[in-house]
Tab-separated table of C-alpha atoms and ligand atoms in Angstrom:
chain	number	residue	atom	x	y	z
A	1	MET	CA	0.000	0.000	0.000
A	2	TYR	CA	1.241	3.494	-0.822
A	3	GLN	CA	2.441	5.493	2.154
A	4	ASN	CA	1.108	8.919	3.083
A	5	PHE	CA	3.682	11.702	2.806
A	6	GLU	CA	4.330	15.400	3.376
A	7	TYR	CA	6.140	17.510	0.791
A	8	TYR	CA	7.355	20.953	1.884
A	9	THR	CA	9.716	23.055	-0.226
A	10	PRO	CA	9.370	26.721	0.747
A	11	THR	CA	12.589	27.873	-0.964
A	12	LYS	CA	12.262	30.403	-3.787
A	13	VAL	CA	14.674	29.439	-6.570
A	14	ILE	CA	16.328	32.003	-8.838
A	15	PHE	CA	18.190	30.049	-11.481
A	16	GLY	CA	20.492	31.059	-14.321
A	17	LYS	CA	23.312	33.266	-15.533
A	18	GLY	CA	24.032	36.479	-13.635
A	19	THR	CA	21.361	35.857	-10.992
A	20	GLU	CA	23.660	36.603	-8.042
A	21	VAL	CA	23.213	40.353	-8.582
A	22	GLN	CA	19.666	39.905	-7.276
A	23	ALA	CA	20.917	39.002	-3.788
A	24	GLY	CA	20.224	42.460	-2.301
A	25	LYS	CA	16.687	42.603	-3.700
A	26	LEU	CA	15.959	39.104	-2.387
A	27	VAL	CA	17.211	39.918	1.114
A	28	LYS	CA	15.054	43.047	1.108
A	29	GLU	CA	12.031	40.993	0.049
A	30	GLN	CA	12.660	38.875	3.159
A	31	LYS	CA	12.835	42.038	5.286
A	32	GLY	CA	16.470	41.451	6.195
A	33	ARG	CA	18.046	44.657	7.570
A	34	LYS	CA	21.341	43.494	9.007
A	35	VAL	CA	22.927	40.579	7.205
A	36	LEU	CA	25.683	38.130	8.071
A	37	ILE	CA	27.484	37.223	4.850
A	38	HIS	CA	28.937	33.778	5.503
A	39	TYR	CA	31.430	32.185	3.113
A	40	GLY	CA	34.280	29.704	2.760
A	41	GLY	CA	38.025	29.676	2.447
A	42	LYS	CA	39.053	31.237	-0.850
A	43	SER	CA	36.935	30.671	-3.921
A	44	ALA	CA	34.088	33.153	-3.399
A	45	VAL	CA	36.484	36.013	-2.692
A	46	ALA	CA	38.960	35.053	-5.424
A	47	SER	CA	36.272	34.856	-8.120
A	48	GLY	CA	34.951	38.325	-7.282
A	49	LEU	CA	31.580	36.852	-6.258
A	50	ILE	CA	31.692	38.352	-2.762
A	51	ASP	CA	32.321	41.816	-4.243
A	52	ARG	CA	29.302	41.463	-6.519
A	53	ILE	CA	27.159	40.389	-3.560
A	54	LEU	CA	28.337	43.323	-1.448
A	55	LYS	CA	27.482	45.776	-4.243
A	56	SER	CA	24.063	44.202	-4.583
A	57	LEU	CA	23.366	44.611	-0.839
A	58	GLU	CA	24.745	48.157	-0.795
A	59	SER	CA	22.543	49.184	-3.713
A	60	GLU	CA	19.533	48.159	-1.620
A	61	GLY	CA	20.854	50.025	1.443
A	62	ILE	CA	21.261	46.823	3.462
A	63	SER	CA	24.022	46.757	6.085
A	64	TYR	CA	26.106	43.678	6.717
A	65	VAL	CA	28.891	41.985	8.638
A	66	MET	CA	31.077	39.252	7.193
A	67	LEU	CA	32.397	35.927	8.424
A	68	GLY	CA	34.471	33.742	6.103
A	69	GLY	CA	36.637	30.717	6.725
A	70	VAL	CA	34.128	27.863	6.575
A	71	VAL	CA	35.970	24.633	5.707
A	72	PRO	CA	34.553	21.394	4.218
A	73	ASN	CA	33.049	19.339	7.060
A	74	PRO	CA	32.197	22.678	8.729
A	75	ARG	CA	33.413	23.120	12.270
A	76	LEU	CA	31.432	23.837	15.415
A	77	SER	CA	33.998	26.392	16.626
A	78	LEU	CA	33.248	28.741	13.698
A	79	VAL	CA	29.522	28.258	14.322
A	80	TYR	CA	30.036	29.521	17.891
A	81	GLU	CA	31.976	32.489	16.526
A	82	GLY	CA	29.153	33.263	14.093
A	83	ILE	CA	26.509	33.084	16.811
A	84	LYS	CA	28.462	35.532	18.972
A	85	LEU	CA	28.995	37.922	16.063
A	86	CYS	CA	25.310	37.864	15.056
A	87	LYS	CA	24.194	38.580	18.624
A	88	GLU	CA	26.668	41.445	19.049
A	89	GLU	CA	25.757	43.004	15.688
A	90	GLY	CA	21.981	42.486	15.793
A	91	VAL	CA	21.981	40.361	12.636
A	92	ASP	CA	18.484	39.383	11.473
A	93	PHE	CA	19.271	37.507	8.225
A	94	ILE	CA	22.112	35.201	7.079
A	95	LEU	CA	23.298	35.039	3.501
A	96	ALA	CA	25.335	31.885	2.823
A	97	VAL	CA	27.627	32.256	-0.197
A	98	GLY	CA	29.127	28.853	-0.981
A	99	GLY	CA	28.347	25.153	-0.862
A	100	GLY	CA	26.908	22.694	1.597
A	101	SER	CA	29.510	23.440	4.239
A	102	VAL	CA	28.869	27.186	4.215
A	103	ILE	CA	25.096	26.726	4.111
A	104	ASP	CA	25.133	24.224	6.984
A	105	SER	CA	27.381	26.482	9.044
A	106	ALA	CA	24.895	29.315	8.368
A	107	LYS	CA	21.964	27.111	9.416
A	108	ALA	CA	23.705	26.122	12.650
A	109	ILE	CA	24.471	29.773	13.407
A	110	GLY	CA	20.809	30.509	12.682
A	111	TYR	CA	19.725	27.939	15.266
A	112	GLY	CA	22.235	29.201	17.809
A	113	VAL	CA	21.212	32.862	17.558
A	114	VAL	CA	17.528	32.335	18.340
A	115	ASN	CA	17.672	29.391	20.765
A	116	GLU	CA	19.187	29.576	24.251
A	117	GLY	CA	21.906	27.173	25.373
A	118	ASP	CA	24.476	25.153	23.440
A	119	VAL	CA	23.596	24.688	19.756
A	120	TRP	CA	25.448	21.333	19.737
A	121	ASP	CA	22.631	19.869	21.890
A	122	PHE	CA	20.451	19.747	18.762
A	123	PHE	CA	23.040	17.701	16.873
A	124	GLU	CA	23.358	15.291	19.797
A	125	GLY	CA	19.577	14.855	19.905
A	126	ARG	CA	19.362	16.238	23.446
A	127	ARG	CA	16.608	18.791	22.650
A	128	GLU	CA	14.747	20.419	19.759
A	129	ALA	CA	15.147	23.917	18.300
A	130	SER	CA	12.057	26.114	18.286
A	131	ALA	CA	13.191	28.485	15.478
A	132	CYS	CA	16.033	29.438	13.162
A	133	LEU	CA	17.150	32.823	11.903
A	134	PRO	CA	15.996	33.244	8.268
A	135	LEU	CA	18.650	32.575	5.670
A	136	GLY	CA	19.231	32.782	1.928
A	137	VAL	CA	21.817	31.118	-0.297
A	138	VAL	CA	24.028	31.974	-3.250
A	139	LEU	CA	25.177	28.505	-4.315
A	140	THR	CA	28.671	27.905	-5.714
A	141	ILE	CA	28.809	24.089	-5.910
A	142	ALA	CA	26.178	21.544	-6.928
A	143	ALA	CA	26.397	18.779	-4.351
A	144	ALA	CA	24.870	18.687	-0.873
A	145	GLY	CA	21.455	20.087	-1.798
A	146	SER	CA	21.442	22.076	1.441
A	147	GLU	CA	20.116	25.082	-0.518
A	148	MET	CA	16.637	23.514	-0.433
A	149	SER	CA	16.972	20.823	2.239
A	150	ASN	CA	15.989	20.583	5.891
A	151	GLY	CA	19.445	19.193	6.693
A	152	CYS	CA	22.386	20.669	8.555
A	153	VAL	CA	25.597	18.704	9.190
A	154	ILE	CA	28.285	20.003	11.561
A	155	THR	CA	31.568	18.561	12.787
A	156	ASN	CA	32.531	18.978	16.417
A	157	GLU	CA	36.303	18.965	16.337
A	158	LYS	CA	36.317	17.717	19.936
A	159	GLY	CA	36.132	13.983	19.270
A	160	GLY	CA	35.784	14.353	15.472
A	161	LEU	CA	32.003	13.922	15.669
A	162	LYS	CA	30.078	14.768	12.511
A	163	ARG	CA	26.355	14.952	13.220
A	164	ALA	CA	23.217	15.967	11.305
A	165	TYR	CA	20.207	17.864	12.576
A	166	ASP	CA	17.133	17.958	10.324
A	167	THR	CA	14.141	20.299	10.705
A	168	ASP	CA	12.050	22.392	8.326
A	169	LEU	CA	12.957	25.475	10.382
A	170	CYS	CA	16.267	25.874	8.554
A	171	ARG	CA	15.043	25.569	4.968
A	172	PRO	CA	16.478	28.569	3.110
A	173	ARG	CA	14.053	31.344	2.097
A	174	PHE	CA	15.702	31.657	-1.291
A	175	ALA	CA	18.448	29.984	-3.311
A	176	VAL	CA	20.277	31.808	-6.089
A	177	MET	CA	21.760	29.299	-8.514
A	178	ASN	CA	23.989	30.438	-11.332
A	179	PRO	CA	25.547	27.349	-12.960
A	180	GLU	CA	28.404	29.500	-14.268
A	181	LEU	CA	29.641	29.962	-10.700
A	182	THR	CA	30.431	26.252	-10.518
A	183	MET	CA	32.834	26.353	-13.480
A	184	THR	CA	35.796	27.218	-11.231
A	185	LEU	CA	35.417	24.032	-9.172
A	186	PRO	CA	38.340	21.596	-9.056
A	187	SER	CA	37.313	18.488	-11.040
A	188	TYR	CA	37.453	16.376	-7.860
A	189	GLN	CA	34.812	18.600	-6.203
A	190	THR	CA	32.610	18.542	-9.303
A	191	ALA	CA	32.704	14.734	-9.340
A	192	SER	CA	32.299	14.424	-5.585
A	193	GLY	CA	29.251	16.695	-5.875
A	194	ALA	CA	27.748	14.492	-8.591
A	195	ALA	CA	28.285	11.399	-6.418
A	196	ASP	CA	26.493	13.095	-3.517
A	197	ILE	CA	23.592	14.227	-5.732
A	198	LEU	CA	23.137	10.667	-6.988
A	199	MET	CA	23.237	9.286	-3.464
A	200	HIS	CA	20.523	11.652	-2.215
A	201	THR	CA	18.106	9.982	-4.621
A	202	MET	CA	19.627	6.496	-4.214
A	203	GLU	CA	19.177	6.685	-0.428
A	204	ARG	CA	15.478	7.333	-0.975
A	205	TYR	CA	15.121	4.819	-3.835
A	206	PHE	CA	16.462	1.847	-1.875
A	207	ASN	CA	13.778	1.205	0.702
A	208	GLN	CA	11.245	-1.345	1.876
A	209	SER	CA	8.100	0.568	0.800
A	210	ASP	CA	5.528	0.084	-1.928
A	211	ASN	CA	6.917	2.776	-4.176
A	212	MET	CA	4.825	5.113	-6.308
A	213	ASN	CA	5.722	4.741	-9.945
A	214	ILE	CA	5.744	8.523	-10.408
A	215	THR	CA	8.426	8.868	-7.705
A	216	ASP	CA	10.465	5.992	-9.124
A	217	SER	CA	10.272	7.417	-12.645
A	218	LEU	CA	11.337	10.912	-11.542
A	219	SER	CA	14.181	9.392	-9.530
A	220	GLU	CA	15.425	7.208	-12.355
A	221	ALA	CA	15.401	10.112	-14.819
A	222	LEU	CA	17.277	12.277	-12.325
A	223	MET	CA	19.949	9.625	-11.750
A	224	ARG	CA	20.430	8.942	-15.471
A	225	ASN	CA	20.809	12.685	-16.107
A	226	VAL	CA	23.349	13.226	-13.354
A	227	MET	CA	25.462	10.344	-14.665
A	228	LYS	CA	25.283	11.597	-18.245
A	229	TYR	CA	26.251	15.181	-17.435
A	230	ALA	CA	28.856	14.270	-14.815
A	231	ARG	CA	30.662	12.288	-17.524
A	232	ILE	CA	30.514	15.279	-19.878
A	233	LEU	CA	32.025	17.567	-17.224
A	234	VAL	CA	35.103	15.348	-16.867
A	235	ASP	CA	36.396	16.598	-20.231
A	236	ASP	CA	34.362	19.759	-20.649
A	237	PRO	CA	34.136	21.539	-17.274
A	238	LYS	CA	32.938	24.816	-18.796
A	239	ASN	CA	29.898	23.209	-20.427
A	240	TYR	CA	27.034	25.447	-19.258
A	241	GLU	CA	24.264	22.998	-20.109
A	242	ALA	CA	25.929	20.207	-18.149
A	243	ARG	CA	26.566	22.546	-15.195
A	244	ALA	CA	22.915	23.648	-15.270
A	245	GLU	CA	21.555	20.088	-15.451
A	246	ILE	CA	23.683	18.981	-12.509
A	247	MET	CA	22.931	22.043	-10.429
A	248	TRP	CA	19.169	21.710	-10.729
A	249	ALA	CA	19.377	17.964	-10.163
A	250	GLY	CA	21.303	18.682	-6.956
A	251	SER	CA	18.414	20.657	-5.519
A	252	LEU	CA	15.670	18.303	-6.718
A	253	SER	CA	17.575	15.320	-5.375
A	254	HIS	CA	17.494	16.608	-1.805
A	255	ASN	CA	14.417	18.831	-1.512
A	256	GLY	CA	12.168	15.846	-0.811
A	257	LEU	CA	10.783	15.305	-4.329
A	258	THR	CA	12.388	11.913	-4.849
A	259	GLY	CA	11.349	10.797	-1.378
A	260	CYS	CA	7.589	11.183	-1.784
A	261	GLY	CA	5.976	7.951	-0.630
A	262	THR	CA	9.235	6.176	0.103
A	263	GLY	CA	8.829	6.175	3.866
A	264	GLY	CA	12.005	8.226	4.199
A	265	GLY	CA	14.524	5.957	2.514
A	266	ASP	CA	17.620	4.182	3.779
A	267	TRP	CA	20.443	6.703	4.563
A	268	ALA	CA	22.814	4.033	5.923
A	269	SER	CA	25.562	5.017	3.460
A	270	HIS	CA	25.275	8.651	4.524
A	271	ASN	CA	25.487	7.748	8.190
A	272	LEU	CA	28.510	5.533	7.547
A	273	GLU	CA	30.152	8.312	5.521
A	274	HIS	CA	29.593	10.951	8.198
A	275	GLU	CA	31.843	8.886	10.467
A	276	LEU	CA	34.538	8.921	7.773
A	277	GLY	CA	34.152	12.691	7.428
A	278	GLY	CA	34.406	13.201	11.187
A	279	MET	CA	37.474	10.977	11.594
A	280	PHE	CA	39.361	11.507	8.329
A	281	ASP	CA	37.997	14.821	6.959
A	282	VAL	CA	37.308	13.361	3.489
A	283	ALA	CA	35.109	14.986	0.810
A	284	HIS	CA	31.552	13.819	1.488
A	285	GLY	CA	30.576	12.648	-2.022
A	286	ALA	CA	33.865	10.822	-2.523
A	287	GLY	CA	33.354	9.062	0.810
A	288	LEU	CA	29.904	7.931	-0.311
A	289	ALA	CA	31.240	6.562	-3.602
A	290	ALA	CA	33.946	4.653	-1.711
A	291	LEU	CA	31.383	2.947	0.543
A	292	TRP	CA	28.376	2.385	-1.698
A	293	GLY	CA	29.454	-0.820	-3.474
A	294	SER	CA	30.194	-2.533	-0.165
A	295	TRP	CA	26.889	-1.427	1.343
A	296	ALA	CA	25.047	-2.613	-1.793
A	297	ARG	CA	26.725	-6.031	-1.751
A	298	TYR	CA	25.938	-6.440	1.953
A	299	VAL	CA	22.222	-5.539	1.839
A	300	ASN	CA	20.905	-6.245	-1.684
A	301	HIS	CA	19.476	-9.686	-0.807
A	302	ALA	CA	16.910	-7.886	1.379
A	303	ALA	CA	15.568	-5.679	-1.448
A	304	LYS	CA	16.190	-7.618	-4.649
A	305	ASP	CA	13.374	-5.980	-6.635
A	306	ARG	CA	14.769	-2.518	-5.990
A	307	PHE	CA	18.312	-3.474	-6.975
A	308	VAL	CA	17.117	-5.214	-10.161
A	309	ARG	CA	14.990	-2.215	-11.156
A	310	PHE	CA	17.916	0.127	-10.470
A	311	ALA	CA	20.262	-1.980	-12.607
A	312	ILE	CA	17.883	-2.083	-15.565
A	313	ASN	CA	16.185	1.340	-15.488
A	314	VAL	CA	19.067	3.508	-14.291
A	315	LEU	CA	22.178	1.689	-15.442
A	316	GLY	CA	20.841	0.054	-18.605
A	317	VAL	CA	21.959	-3.425	-17.539
A	318	VAL	CA	20.716	-6.318	-19.675
A	319	PRO	CA	19.146	-8.710	-17.143
A	320	GLY	CA	21.211	-11.809	-16.337
A	321	THR	CA	19.829	-15.316	-15.935
A	322	THR	CA	19.134	-14.748	-12.232
A	323	GLU	CA	18.197	-11.728	-10.125
A	324	GLU	CA	21.512	-12.053	-8.293
A	325	LYS	CA	23.484	-11.794	-11.547
A	326	THR	CA	21.543	-8.706	-12.634
A	327	ILE	CA	22.139	-7.083	-9.259
A	328	GLU	CA	25.876	-7.788	-9.269
A	329	LYS	CA	26.159	-6.459	-12.835
A	330	GLY	CA	24.367	-3.296	-11.703
A	331	ILE	CA	26.715	-2.747	-8.779
A	332	ARG	CA	29.719	-3.211	-11.088
A	333	VAL	CA	28.337	-0.755	-13.665
A	334	MET	CA	27.794	1.780	-10.901
A	335	GLU	CA	31.378	1.325	-9.723
A	336	ASP	CA	32.587	1.714	-13.319
A	337	PHE	CA	30.680	4.978	-13.464
A	338	TYR	CA	32.379	6.228	-10.289
A	339	ARG	CA	35.770	5.337	-11.780
A	340	SER	CA	34.872	7.101	-15.034
A	341	ILE	CA	34.489	10.389	-13.123
A	342	HIS	CA	37.582	9.643	-11.011
A	343	MET	CA	35.694	8.864	-7.841
A	344	PRO	CA	36.960	6.134	-5.478
A	345	THR	CA	35.234	2.771	-5.054
A	346	SER	CA	37.135	1.754	-1.919
A	347	LEU	CA	38.593	3.386	1.185
A	348	GLY	CA	42.082	2.767	-0.200
A	349	GLU	CA	41.222	4.699	-3.359
A	350	LEU	CA	39.734	7.406	-1.133
A	351	GLY	CA	43.203	7.725	0.364
A	352	ILE	CA	42.591	6.367	3.851
A	353	SER	CA	43.379	3.077	5.555
A	354	PRO	CA	41.459	2.821	8.834
A	355	THR	CA	42.797	0.313	11.363
A	356	ASP	CA	40.551	-2.338	12.914
A	357	GLU	CA	40.262	-0.166	16.037
A	358	GLU	CA	39.285	2.884	14.003
A	359	ILE	CA	36.623	0.838	12.204
A	360	GLU	CA	35.266	-0.367	15.559
A	361	GLN	CA	35.216	3.227	16.748
A	362	MET	CA	33.366	4.528	13.660
A	363	ALA	CA	30.813	1.700	13.816
A	364	ALA	CA	30.201	2.314	17.532
A	365	SER	CA	29.813	6.034	16.950
A	366	CYS	CA	27.455	5.417	14.016
A	367	GLU	CA	25.397	2.997	16.082
A	368	GLN	CA	25.092	5.609	18.787
A	369	ALA	CA	24.135	8.341	16.264
A	370	THR	CA	21.489	6.147	14.605
A	371	GLY	CA	20.002	4.691	17.778
A	372	GLY	CA	21.183	1.154	17.067
A	373	ALA	CA	19.588	0.629	13.626
A	374	ASN	CA	21.219	2.290	10.634
A	375	GLY	CA	19.073	2.254	7.461
A	376	CYS	CA	15.915	0.444	6.394
A	377	VAL	CA	16.931	-1.984	3.620
A	378	ILE	CA	18.584	-3.853	6.475
A	379	PRO	CA	18.678	-1.943	9.770
A	380	LEU	CA	22.411	-2.227	10.365
A	381	LYS	CA	23.816	-2.947	13.785
A	382	LYS	CA	27.373	-2.259	14.862
A	383	GLU	CA	28.680	-5.628	13.650
A	384	ASP	CA	27.090	-5.116	10.200
A	385	MET	CA	28.733	-1.728	9.925
A	386	VAL	CA	32.115	-3.162	10.892
A	387	GLN	CA	31.701	-5.688	8.071
A	388	ILE	CA	30.798	-3.009	5.515
A	389	TYR	CA	33.746	-0.782	6.468
A	390	LYS	CA	36.047	-3.801	6.189
A	391	MET	CA	34.594	-4.824	2.809
A	392	ALA	CA	35.193	-1.245	1.609
A	393	ARG	CA	38.912	-1.339	2.386
B	1	NZQ	O1	36.068	27.278	0.761
B	1	NZQ	P1	36.207	27.422	-0.702
B	1	NZQ	O2	37.446	28.117	-1.124
B	1	NZQ	O3	34.956	27.985	-1.351
B	1	NZQ	O4	36.395	25.920	-1.296
B	1	NZQ	C1	35.312	25.009	-1.415
B	1	NZQ	C2	35.601	23.715	-0.690
B	1	NZQ	O5	36.972	23.484	-0.578
B	1	NZQ	C3	35.221	24.574	-2.851
B	1	NZQ	N1	34.332	25.394	-3.680
B	1	NZQ	C4	33.014	25.628	-3.490
B	1	NZQ	N2	32.532	26.341	-4.510
B	1	NZQ	C5	33.571	26.577	-5.353
B	1	NZQ	C6	34.720	25.984	-4.809
B	1	NZQ	N3	35.926	26.040	-5.423
B	1	NZQ	C7	35.999	26.687	-6.604
B	1	NZQ	N4	34.921	27.279	-7.182
B	1	NZQ	C8	33.695	27.234	-6.600
B	1	NZQ	N5	32.641	27.781	-7.213
B	1	NZQ	O6	34.670	23.268	-2.803
B	1	NZQ	C9	35.045	22.639	-1.595
B	1	NZQ	C10	33.879	21.891	-1.039
B	1	NZQ	O7	32.879	22.754	-0.566
B	1	NZQ	P2	31.721	22.202	0.373
B	1	NZQ	O8	30.804	23.328	0.703
B	1	NZQ	O9	32.308	21.456	1.495
B	1	NZQ	O10	30.993	21.155	-0.598
B	1	NZQ	P3	29.605	20.452	-0.542
B	1	NZQ	O11	28.554	21.316	-1.124
B	1	NZQ	O12	29.838	19.112	-1.092
B	1	NZQ	O13	29.241	20.309	1.015
B	1	NZQ	C11	29.661	19.235	1.785
B	1	NZQ	C12	29.087	19.309	3.168
B	1	NZQ	O14	27.651	19.227	3.142
B	1	NZQ	C13	27.217	18.163	4.006
B	1	NZQ	C14	28.360	17.204	3.914
B	1	NZQ	O15	28.331	16.241	4.921
B	1	NZQ	C15	29.554	18.110	3.990
B	1	NZQ	O16	29.812	18.504	5.322
B	1	NZQ	N6	25.896	17.694	3.609
B	1	NZQ	C16	24.864	18.496	3.862
B	1	NZQ	C17	23.570	18.132	3.576
B	1	NZQ	C18	22.429	19.006	3.898
B	1	NZQ	N7	22.642	20.062	4.647
B	1	NZQ	O17	21.288	18.737	3.508
B	1	NZQ	C19	23.268	16.834	2.964
B	1	NZQ	C20	24.452	16.118	2.429
B	1	NZQ	O18	24.173	14.735	2.429
B	1	NZQ	C21	25.718	16.351	3.144
B	1	NZQ	O19	25.852	15.484	4.264
B	2	ZN	ZN1	25.029	13.782	0.928
């Protein structure tokens, strides 16, 4: 029987060339009067994007303060700094200029400004936020989908804990998406972004629900498109059409659309990857690609229909003589795709070699973060996760 679902995507999208000059107008529309401009390490300043944003705010008479320095796997310490700055300066709107890390750091600051106590409590599941400061986004990398998602992922450098906190309160009010801005990305980040975009739909696709055909069909088209255009970008990184296709897919893949009626999806690979990010500071999408094949081989027997459909409809596999053969072919084709865009298919290729103790530690931490059952295809316990990490070596 089809499951009931809620679909909530309040983010206004402004998509296309040159759209970032509208930032000031958009903030004004949201009644922002004092803005925190939050950004990353280098790229947004070096490309001149920050200057264009400042001009756009100034032309609307909007005052601002700035806080840069967000790093991939964004750190809690900078979030604390941002909260303090916003309180001192009376900031009432946050403009995140960057990718998932900048947006998530902005969301966490937003929670911290309007809720008393330690913002990390939310990420540890100790209590719930009641509000979040409004925020908008100028996106510079197609990947995490945070520009339209309810997600926020922060790393607490004390203990290397990377934790997610999901509520509709932090969904951005607007997202400016100019695909041209992504043309300066290093090829590794472009590919890692594509892997993450794919996984946001794959996590929802692999489930134990009666799936609506409309959701499956949208998901399959999205995944085929991302693979097609990610391959094109390997040799032609300035291809506007490919950049545009991937950027829009990134938002649709994580705004809830491909999860309608799926009962939420699996998310085990994401939870396993967050442990890698916390311990080894790897790029999120690359970490997912390195783990996925091992996860798929470990759990596929519990959702054979889904894996067969994925192999045929997404990867174009010609069915084998048994379901098992079709599934294994599908997993191999997926791994070939990752290799074709220079993404890793093992932890070794990702550049890390966790010891047995480190694997035990990640699995224990993941078990704690997921309440003892990670995913829905097979709810993974600590021992299962240890096996998957070891298979991924
Ligand atoms: O700091 P700069 O210099 O900008 O460099 C960044 C960074 O090194 C660079 N970059 C971004 N735009 C660029 C650029 N370089 C050149 N030109 C540009 N236009 O790219 C690097 C990666 O940036 P980051 O923001 O970390 O990438 P991404 O968007 O992949 O975000 C990853 C983070 O999002 C989390 C991940 O766990 C990870 O922490 N996620 C957030 C989700 C959410 N909030 O819904 C869901 C995801 O599953 C994910 O977990
Ligand atoms: Zn992700």
